[in-house]
Amino acid sequence: MQAMLLSFGGLRFKNQHLEFTTHPRDLHRDYYFRRVSYGNATHLNLSVVVQEEDYKAVIHAALDRSDRNYYACDAGCLDPPVELKPERQTFPVKLTHPLTALLYITSDRAHMEELKDTIHVREIALAPAHEHHVIAMHRHGHKWGGLPTIFWLTIIALIVIFHLFLIKLVINDVTPASLDMGHGAAAAGFVVHTCGIMGEFGGRNKEDRQAQSV
């Protein structure tokens, strides 16, 4: 399991330190690595977070537990080593030429000082921000990003208005005026039917009287 975690995260142990070797362009989503083993008594928590305001990734590192002091430096190790603590420490993602690891972690401060002189880079700068459509594609599945809240509020309002309209139609169909009209139509039909029966009965009586007189 530990080997799978190291492989997936681009983490590797090399010459008394741990390296985070992922390319900056691949850090377009958030990653969280919990309890990465560094020896028998040390666990590290590492995370990569893409910031909402500028779409730039940063690295957070913290000690889950340890039996000694640990230090970290970002790409190139040009900045002074930072002592890791249970509270997370933030490191910028830097792009170097030639490409180097994004983060180095070791318990040997002297070794980290040596890395500053060992790592040779011609250029070093903050990694560029990811493009919006790349972040949107990985977060929402399409390049347009998440739909704004006003869109969903409008859809909900239209659904509510439509159902209120249907309820109004149903209420209008069962109002007293509609019932009165229905009773009136039924009464008129009854009168017509009664008149038809009486007319038929009267016609038969007339025929009977004529037959008797003959």
Coordinates of N, CA and C in Angstrom, one line a residue:
M1 N 0.8 -1.2 0.0 CA 0.0 0.0 0.0 C 0.9 1.3 0.0
Q2 N 1.9 1.2 0.8 CA 2.8 2.4 0.9 C 3.5 2.6 -0.5
A3 N 3.9 1.6 -1.2 CA 4.5 1.7 -2.5 C 3.6 2.3 -3.5
M4 N 2.3 1.9 -3.4 CA 1.3 2.4 -4.4 C 1.1 3.9 -4.1
L5 N 1.0 4.3 -2.8 CA 0.9 5.7 -2.5 C 2.0 6.5 -3.0
L6 N 3.2 6.0 -2.8 CA 4.4 6.8 -3.3 C 4.4 6.9 -4.8
S7 N 4.0 5.8 -5.5 CA 4.0 5.8 -6.9 C 3.0 6.8 -7.5
F8 N 1.8 6.7 -6.9 CA 0.7 7.6 -7.4 C 1.0 9.0 -7.1
G9 N 1.6 9.4 -6.0 CA 1.9 10.7 -5.7 C 3.2 11.3 -6.3
G10 N 3.9 10.5 -7.0 CA 5.2 10.9 -7.5 C 6.2 11.2 -6.4
L11 N 6.1 10.4 -5.3 CA 7.0 10.5 -4.2 C 8.1 9.4 -4.2
R12 N 9.3 9.8 -3.9 CA 10.4 8.8 -3.9 C 11.4 9.2 -2.9
F13 N 12.0 8.2 -2.3 CA 13.2 8.4 -1.4 C 14.5 8.3 -2.2
K14 N 15.3 9.3 -1.9 CA 16.6 9.4 -2.6 C 17.6 10.1 -1.8
N15 N 18.7 9.5 -1.5 CA 19.9 10.1 -0.8 C 19.5 10.8 0.5
Q16 N 18.8 10.1 1.4 CA 18.5 10.7 2.7 C 17.4 11.7 2.7
H17 N 16.6 11.8 1.6 CA 15.5 12.7 1.6 C 14.3 12.2 0.8
L18 N 13.2 12.8 1.0 CA 12.0 12.4 0.2 C 11.7 13.5 -0.8
E19 N 11.5 13.1 -2.0 CA 11.2 14.1 -3.1 C 9.8 13.9 -3.6
F20 N 9.2 15.1 -3.9 CA 7.9 15.1 -4.6 C 8.1 15.6 -6.0
T21 N 8.1 14.6 -7.0 CA 8.6 14.9 -8.3 C 7.6 15.1 -9.4
T22 N 6.3 15.3 -9.0 CA 5.3 15.6 -10.0 C 5.6 16.9 -10.8
H23 N 5.2 16.9 -12.1 CA 5.4 18.1 -12.9 C 4.3 19.1 -12.5
P24 N 4.6 20.4 -12.5 CA 3.7 21.4 -12.1 C 2.4 21.4 -12.9
R25 N 2.5 21.1 -14.2 CA 1.3 21.1 -15.1 C 0.3 20.0 -14.8
D26 N 0.7 19.0 -14.0 CA -0.2 17.9 -13.6 C -0.9 18.2 -12.3
L27 N -0.6 19.3 -11.7 CA -1.3 19.7 -10.4 C -2.5 20.5 -10.7
H28 N -3.4 20.0 -11.5 CA -4.6 20.8 -11.8 C -5.8 20.4 -11.0
R29 N -5.6 19.6 -10.0 CA -6.7 19.2 -9.1 C -6.1 19.0 -7.7
D30 N -7.0 18.8 -6.7 CA -6.5 18.7 -5.3 C -6.1 17.3 -5.0
Y31 N -5.0 17.1 -4.3 CA -4.5 15.8 -3.9 C -4.3 15.8 -2.4
Y32 N -4.6 14.7 -1.7 CA -4.3 14.6 -0.3 C -3.7 13.2 0.0
F33 N -2.5 13.3 0.6 CA -1.8 12.1 1.0 C -1.6 12.1 2.5
R34 N -2.2 11.1 3.1 CA -2.2 11.0 4.6 C -1.3 9.9 5.1
R35 N -0.6 10.2 6.1 CA 0.3 9.3 6.9 C 1.3 8.6 5.9
V36 N 2.0 9.4 5.2 CA 3.1 8.8 4.4 C 4.2 8.4 5.3
S37 N 4.6 7.2 5.3 CA 5.7 6.7 6.2 C 7.0 7.2 5.8
Y38 N 7.7 7.8 6.8 CA 9.1 8.2 6.6 C 9.9 7.6 7.8
G39 N 10.3 6.3 7.6 CA 10.9 5.6 8.7 C 9.8 4.9 9.5
N40 N 10.2 4.4 10.7 CA 9.2 3.6 11.5 C 8.4 4.5 12.4
A41 N 8.9 5.7 12.7 CA 8.2 6.5 13.7 C 7.7 7.9 13.2
T42 N 7.7 8.0 11.9 CA 7.3 9.3 11.3 C 6.3 9.1 10.2
H43 N 5.2 9.9 10.3 CA 4.2 10.0 9.2 C 4.0 11.4 8.8
L44 N 4.0 11.6 7.5 CA 3.8 12.9 6.9 C 2.4 13.0 6.2
N45 N 1.9 14.2 6.3 CA 0.6 14.5 5.6 C 1.0 15.6 4.5
L46 N 0.7 15.2 3.3 CA 1.0 16.1 2.1 C -0.3 16.4 1.4
S47 N -0.4 17.6 0.9 CA -1.6 17.9 0.1 C -1.3 18.9 -1.0
V48 N -2.0 18.9 -2.1 CA -1.9 19.8 -3.1 C -3.2 20.5 -3.3
V49 N -3.3 21.8 -3.3 CA -4.6 22.5 -3.4 C -4.5 23.6 -4.4
V50 N -5.4 23.5 -5.4 CA -5.5 24.5 -6.4 C -6.3 25.7 -5.9
Q51 N -5.7 26.9 -5.8 CA -6.4 28.0 -5.2 C -7.5 28.6 -6.1
E52 N -8.6 29.0 -5.5 CA -9.8 29.4 -6.3 C -9.5 30.8 -7.0
E53 N -8.7 31.6 -6.3 CA -8.6 33.0 -6.8 C -7.7 33.1 -8.0
D54 N -6.7 32.3 -8.1 CA -5.8 32.4 -9.2 C -5.4 31.1 -10.0
Y55 N -6.0 30.0 -9.6 CA -5.8 28.7 -10.2 C -4.4 28.3 -10.1
K56 N -3.6 28.7 -9.1 CA -2.3 28.2 -8.9 C -2.3 27.2 -7.8
A57 N -1.5 26.2 -7.9 CA -1.4 25.1 -6.9 C -0.4 25.5 -5.9
V58 N -0.6 25.1 -4.6 CA 0.3 25.2 -3.5 C 0.4 23.8 -2.9
I59 N 1.5 23.6 -2.2 CA 1.7 22.3 -1.5 C 1.7 22.6 0.0
H60 N 0.9 21.7 0.7 CA 0.9 21.8 2.2 C 1.6 20.6 2.8
A61 N 2.4 20.8 3.8 CA 3.1 19.6 4.4 C 3.0 19.8 5.9
A62 N 2.8 18.7 6.6 CA 2.7 18.7 8.1 C 3.1 17.3 8.6
L63 N 3.6 17.3 9.8 CA 3.9 16.1 10.5 C 2.7 15.5 11.2
D64 N 2.4 14.2 10.9 CA 1.3 13.5 11.6 C 1.9 13.0 12.9
R65 N 3.1 12.5 12.9 CA 3.8 12.1 14.1 C 5.3 12.0 13.7
S66 N 6.2 12.2 14.7 CA 7.6 12.1 14.4 C 8.4 11.9 15.7
D67 N 9.6 11.4 15.5 CA 10.5 11.2 16.7 C 11.7 12.2 16.6
R68 N 11.7 13.1 15.6 CA 12.8 14.0 15.4 C 12.2 15.2 14.6
N69 N 13.1 16.1 14.4 CA 12.7 17.3 13.6 C 12.9 17.0 12.1
Y70 N 12.0 17.5 11.3 CA 12.1 17.4 9.8 C 12.0 18.7 9.2
Y71 N 12.7 18.8 8.0 CA 12.8 20.1 7.3 C 12.3 19.9 5.9
A72 N 11.9 21.0 5.2 CA 11.4 20.9 3.9 C 11.9 22.2 3.1
C73 N 12.1 22.0 1.8 CA 12.3 23.2 1.0 C 11.6 22.9 -0.4
D74 N 11.3 24.0 -1.1 CA 10.6 23.9 -2.4 C 11.6 23.7 -3.5
A75 N 11.2 23.7 -4.7 CA 12.0 23.4 -5.9 C 13.3 24.2 -5.9
G76 N 14.4 23.6 -6.1 CA 15.7 24.3 -6.2 C 16.3 24.5 -4.8
C77 N 15.5 24.4 -3.8 CA 16.0 24.6 -2.4 C 16.8 25.9 -2.2
L78 N 16.4 26.9 -2.9 CA 17.1 28.2 -2.8 C 16.7 29.0 -1.5
D79 N 15.5 28.7 -1.1 CA 15.0 29.3 0.1 C 15.5 28.6 1.3
P80 N 15.6 29.2 2.5 CA 16.0 28.5 3.7 C 15.1 27.3 4.1
P81 N 15.6 26.3 4.7 CA 14.8 25.1 5.0 C 13.7 25.6 6.0
V82 N 12.5 24.9 5.9 CA 11.4 25.2 6.8 C 11.2 24.0 7.7
E83 N 11.2 24.2 9.0 CA 10.9 23.1 9.9 C 9.4 22.7 9.9
L84 N 9.2 21.4 9.7 CA 7.8 20.9 9.6 C 7.3 20.7 11.0
K85 N 6.0 21.0 11.2 CA 5.3 20.9 12.4 C 3.9 20.2 12.2
P86 N 3.2 19.9 13.3 CA 1.9 19.3 13.1 C 0.9 20.2 12.3
E87 N 1.2 21.6 12.5 CA 0.4 22.5 11.7 C 1.0 22.5 10.3
R88 N 0.1 22.6 9.3 CA 0.6 22.5 7.9 C 1.4 23.8 7.5
Q89 N 2.5 23.5 6.8 CA 3.3 24.6 6.2 C 3.0 24.6 4.7
T90 N 3.0 25.9 4.2 CA 2.6 26.0 2.8 C 3.9 26.4 2.0
F91 N 4.0 25.7 0.8 CA 5.1 25.9 -0.1 C 4.6 26.2 -1.5
P92 N 5.1 27.2 -2.2 CA 4.7 27.5 -3.5 C 5.2 26.4 -4.5
V93 N 4.4 26.2 -5.6 CA 4.9 25.3 -6.6 C 5.7 26.1 -7.6
K94 N 7.0 25.7 -7.8 CA 7.9 26.4 -8.7 C 8.3 25.5 -9.9
L95 N 8.5 26.2 -11.0 CA 8.9 25.5 -12.2 C 10.4 25.9 -12.4
T96 N 11.2 24.9 -12.6 CA 12.7 25.1 -12.8 C 13.1 24.5 -14.1
H97 N 14.2 25.1 -14.5 CA 14.9 24.5 -15.8 C 16.4 24.4 -15.5
P98 N 16.8 23.1 -15.6 CA 16.1 21.9 -15.8 C 15.1 21.5 -14.7
L99 N 14.2 20.7 -15.0 CA 13.1 20.3 -14.0 C 13.7 19.6 -12.8
T100 N 13.2 20.0 -11.6 CA 13.6 19.4 -10.4 C 12.4 19.0 -9.6
A101 N 12.6 18.4 -8.5 CA 11.5 18.0 -7.6 C 10.8 19.3 -7.1
L102 N 9.5 19.2 -6.8 CA 8.8 20.3 -6.2 C 9.0 20.5 -4.7
L103 N 9.3 19.4 -4.0 CA 9.5 19.5 -2.6 C 10.5 18.5 -2.1
Y104 N 11.3 18.9 -1.2 CA 12.3 18.0 -0.6 C 12.1 18.0 0.9
I105 N 12.1 16.8 1.5 CA 11.9 16.6 3.0 C 13.0 15.7 3.5
T106 N 13.6 16.1 4.6 CA 14.6 15.3 5.3 C 14.7 15.7 6.8
S107 N 15.2 14.8 7.5 CA 15.5 15.1 9.0 C 16.9 15.6 9.2
D108 N 17.7 15.6 8.2 CA 19.1 16.1 8.3 C 19.2 17.5 7.7
R109 N 19.2 18.5 8.6 CA 19.3 19.9 8.1 C 20.5 20.1 7.3
A110 N 21.6 19.6 7.7 CA 22.9 19.8 7.0 C 22.8 19.2 5.6
H111 N 22.1 18.1 5.4 CA 21.9 17.5 4.1 C 21.0 18.5 3.2
M112 N 20.1 19.1 3.9 CA 19.2 20.0 3.1 C 20.0 21.3 2.7
E113 N 20.9 21.7 3.5 CA 21.8 22.8 3.1 C 22.7 22.4 2.0
E114 N 23.1 21.2 1.9 CA 23.9 20.7 0.8 C 23.1 20.6 -0.5
L115 N 21.8 20.3 -0.4 CA 21.0 20.3 -1.6 C 21.0 21.6 -2.3
K116 N 21.1 22.7 -1.6 CA 21.1 24.0 -2.2 C 22.3 24.2 -3.1
D117 N 23.4 23.6 -2.7 CA 24.6 23.7 -3.6 C 24.7 22.5 -4.6
T118 N 23.9 21.5 -4.3 CA 24.0 20.3 -5.2 C 23.1 20.5 -6.4
I119 N 21.9 21.0 -6.2 CA 20.9 21.2 -7.3 C 21.3 22.4 -8.1
H120 N 21.5 22.2 -9.4 CA 21.8 23.2 -10.3 C 20.7 23.5 -11.2
V121 N 20.2 24.8 -11.2 CA 19.1 25.2 -12.1 C 19.5 26.5 -12.8
R122 N 19.1 26.6 -14.0 CA 19.4 27.9 -14.7 C 18.2 28.9 -14.6
E123 N 17.0 28.4 -14.4 CA 15.9 29.3 -14.3 C 14.9 28.7 -13.2
I124 N 14.3 29.6 -12.4 CA 13.4 29.2 -11.4 C 12.3 30.3 -11.3
A125 N 11.1 29.9 -11.3 CA 10.0 30.8 -11.1 C 8.7 30.1 -10.6
L126 N 7.8 30.9 -10.2 CA 6.5 30.3 -9.8 C 5.9 29.6 -11.0
A127 N 5.3 28.5 -10.8 CA 4.6 27.8 -11.9 C 3.4 28.6 -12.3
P128 N 3.2 28.6 -13.7 CA 2.1 29.4 -14.2 C 0.7 28.9 -13.7
A129 N -0.2 29.7 -13.7 CA -1.6 29.3 -13.3 C -2.2 28.4 -14.3
H130 N -3.0 27.5 -13.9 CA -3.7 26.6 -14.8 C -4.9 27.4 -15.5
E131 N -5.2 27.1 -16.8 CA -6.2 27.7 -17.5 C -7.6 27.3 -16.9
H132 N -8.5 28.2 -17.0 CA -9.9 28.0 -16.4 C -10.5 26.7 -17.0
H133 N -10.4 26.5 -18.3 CA -11.2 25.4 -18.9 C -10.6 24.1 -18.4
V134 N -9.3 24.0 -18.1 CA -8.7 22.8 -17.6 C -9.2 22.5 -16.2
I135 N -9.2 23.5 -15.3 CA -9.8 23.3 -14.0 C -11.3 22.9 -14.1
A136 N -12.0 23.6 -14.9 CA -13.5 23.3 -15.0 C -13.7 21.9 -15.6
M137 N -12.9 21.5 -16.5 CA -13.1 20.1 -17.1 C -12.9 19.0 -16.0
H138 N -11.9 19.2 -15.1 CA -11.6 18.2 -14.1 C -12.6 18.3 -12.9
R139 N -13.1 19.5 -12.7 CA -14.0 19.6 -11.5 C -15.5 19.4 -11.9
H140 N -15.9 19.8 -13.1 CA -17.3 19.7 -13.5 C -17.6 18.8 -14.7
G141 N -16.6 18.4 -15.4 CA -16.8 17.5 -16.5 C -17.0 18.2 -17.8
H142 N -17.0 19.5 -17.8 CA -17.1 20.3 -19.1 C -16.3 21.6 -18.9
K143 N -16.0 22.3 -20.0 CA -15.1 23.5 -19.9 C -15.8 24.7 -19.5
W144 N -17.1 24.7 -19.3 CA -17.8 26.0 -18.9 C -17.8 26.2 -17.4
G145 N -17.4 25.2 -16.6 CA -17.3 25.4 -15.2 C -18.7 25.2 -14.5
G146 N -18.8 25.4 -13.2 CA -20.0 25.3 -12.5 C -21.0 26.4 -12.9
L147 N -22.3 26.0 -13.1 CA -23.3 27.0 -13.4 C -23.6 27.9 -12.2
P148 N -23.8 29.2 -12.4 CA -24.0 30.1 -11.3 C -25.2 29.8 -10.5
T149 N -25.3 30.3 -9.3 CA -26.4 30.1 -8.4 C -27.7 30.7 -9.0
I150 N -27.6 31.8 -9.6 CA -28.8 32.5 -10.1 C -29.5 31.6 -11.2
F151 N -28.7 30.8 -11.9 CA -29.3 29.9 -12.9 C -30.2 28.9 -12.2
W152 N -29.7 28.3 -11.2 CA -30.6 27.3 -10.5 C -31.7 27.9 -9.8
L153 N -31.6 29.1 -9.2 CA -32.7 29.8 -8.6 C -33.8 30.1 -9.7
T154 N -33.4 30.5 -10.9 CA -34.3 30.8 -11.9 C -35.1 29.5 -12.3
I155 N -34.4 28.4 -12.5 CA -35.0 27.1 -12.8 C -36.1 26.7 -11.7
I156 N -35.7 26.9 -10.5 CA -36.6 26.5 -9.4 C -37.8 27.4 -9.4
A157 N -37.6 28.7 -9.7 CA -38.7 29.7 -9.7 C -39.7 29.3 -10.8
L158 N -39.2 29.0 -12.0 CA -40.0 28.6 -13.1 C -40.8 27.3 -12.8
I159 N -40.2 26.4 -12.2 CA -40.9 25.1 -11.8 C -42.1 25.4 -10.8
V160 N -41.8 26.3 -9.8 CA -42.8 26.7 -8.9 C -44.0 27.4 -9.5
I161 N -43.7 28.4 -10.4 CA -44.7 29.1 -11.1 C -45.6 28.2 -12.0
F162 N -44.9 27.2 -12.6 CA -45.7 26.3 -13.5 C -46.7 25.5 -12.7
H163 N -46.2 25.0 -11.5 CA -47.1 24.2 -10.7 C -48.2 25.0 -10.1
L164 N -47.9 26.3 -9.7 CA -49.0 27.1 -9.2 C -50.0 27.4 -10.3
F165 N -49.6 27.5 -11.5 CA -50.6 27.7 -12.6 C -51.5 26.5 -12.8
L166 N -50.9 25.3 -12.7 CA -51.7 24.0 -12.8 C -52.7 23.9 -11.6
I167 N -52.2 24.3 -10.4 CA -53.1 24.3 -9.3 C -54.3 25.2 -9.5
K168 N -54.0 26.4 -10.0 CA -55.1 27.4 -10.3 C -56.1 26.8 -11.3
L169 N -55.7 26.2 -12.3 CA -56.6 25.6 -13.3 C -57.5 24.5 -12.6
V170 N -56.9 23.7 -11.8 CA -57.7 22.7 -11.1 C -58.7 23.3 -10.2
I171 N -58.3 24.3 -9.4 CA -59.2 25.0 -8.5 C -60.4 25.7 -9.3
N172 N -60.1 26.3 -10.5 CA -61.1 26.9 -11.3 C -62.1 25.9 -11.8
D173 N -61.7 24.6 -12.0 CA -62.6 23.6 -12.5 C -63.6 23.1 -11.5
V174 N -63.3 23.3 -10.2 CA -64.2 22.8 -9.1 C -64.8 23.9 -8.3
T175 N -64.8 25.2 -8.8 CA -65.4 26.3 -8.1 C -66.9 26.2 -8.1
P176 N -67.7 26.8 -7.2 CA -69.2 26.8 -7.2 C -69.8 27.2 -8.5
A177 N -69.2 28.2 -9.2 CA -69.8 28.7 -10.5 C -69.7 27.6 -11.5
S178 N -68.7 26.8 -11.5 CA -68.6 25.7 -12.4 C -69.6 24.6 -12.0
L179 N -69.8 24.4 -10.7 CA -70.7 23.4 -10.3 C -72.1 23.9 -10.7
D180 N -72.5 25.2 -10.5 CA -73.8 25.7 -10.9 C -74.1 25.5 -12.3
M181 N -73.1 25.8 -13.2 CA -73.2 25.6 -14.6 C -73.5 24.1 -14.9
G182 N -72.8 23.3 -14.2 CA -73.0 21.8 -14.4 C -74.4 21.4 -14.0
H183 N -74.9 21.9 -12.8 CA -76.3 21.6 -12.4 C -77.3 22.1 -13.4
G184 N -77.1 23.4 -13.9 CA -78.0 24.0 -14.8 C -78.1 23.1 -16.1
A185 N -77.0 22.7 -16.6 CA -77.0 21.9 -17.8 C -77.7 20.6 -17.6
A186 N -77.5 20.0 -16.4 CA -78.2 18.7 -16.1 C -79.7 18.9 -16.0
A187 N -80.1 20.1 -15.3 CA -81.6 20.4 -15.2 C -82.2 20.6 -16.6
A188 N -81.5 21.3 -17.4 CA -82.1 21.5 -18.8 C -82.2 20.2 -19.5
G189 N -81.3 19.3 -19.4 CA -81.4 18.0 -20.0 C -82.6 17.2 -19.5
F190 N -82.8 17.3 -18.2 CA -83.9 16.6 -17.6 C -85.3 17.1 -18.1
V191 N -85.4 18.5 -18.2 CA -86.6 19.1 -18.7 C -86.9 18.6 -20.1
V192 N -85.9 18.7 -21.0 CA -86.0 18.2 -22.4 C -86.5 16.8 -22.4
H193 N -85.8 16.0 -21.6 CA -86.2 14.5 -21.6 C -87.6 14.3 -21.2
T194 N -88.0 15.1 -20.1 CA -89.4 14.9 -19.6 C -90.4 15.4 -20.6
C195 N -90.1 16.5 -21.3 CA -91.1 17.0 -22.3 C -91.2 16.0 -23.5
G196 N -90.1 15.3 -23.8 CA -90.2 14.3 -24.9 C -91.0 13.2 -24.5
I197 N -91.0 12.7 -23.2 CA -91.8 11.6 -22.8 C -93.2 12.0 -22.8
M198 N -93.6 13.2 -22.3 CA -95.0 13.6 -22.2 C -95.5 13.8 -23.6
G199 N -94.7 14.3 -24.5 CA -95.2 14.4 -25.9 C -95.5 13.1 -26.5
E200 N -94.7 12.1 -26.3 CA -94.9 10.8 -26.8 C -96.2 10.2 -26.2
F201 N -96.3 10.4 -24.9 CA -97.5 9.8 -24.2 C -98.8 10.4 -24.7
G202 N -98.8 11.8 -24.9 CA -100.0 12.4 -25.5 C -100.3 12.0 -26.9
G203 N -99.4 11.7 -27.7 CA -99.6 11.3 -29.1 C -100.3 9.9 -29.1
R204 N -99.9 9.1 -28.2 CA -100.5 7.7 -28.1 C -101.9 7.8 -27.7
N205 N -102.3 8.7 -26.7 CA -103.7 8.8 -26.2 C -104.5 9.3 -27.4
K206 N -104.1 10.2 -28.2 CA -104.9 10.8 -29.3 C -105.2 9.7 -30.3
E207 N -104.2 8.8 -30.6 CA -104.4 7.7 -31.5 C -105.4 6.7 -31.0
D208 N -105.4 6.5 -29.6 CA -106.4 5.6 -29.1 C -107.8 6.1 -29.2
R209 N -108.0 7.4 -29.0 CA -109.3 8.0 -29.1 C -109.9 7.9 -30.5
Q210 N -109.0 8.2 -31.4 CA -109.5 8.1 -32.8 C -109.9 6.7 -33.2
A211 N -109.1 5.7 -32.7 CA -109.5 4.3 -33.0 C -110.8 3.9 -32.4
Q212 N -111.1 4.4 -31.2 CA -112.4 4.1 -30.6 C -113.6 4.7 -31.3
S213 N -113.4 5.9 -31.8 CA -114.5 6.6 -32.5 C -114.8 5.9 -33.8
V214 N -113.8 5.3 -34.4 CA -114.1 4.6 -35.7 C -114.8 3.3 -35.4

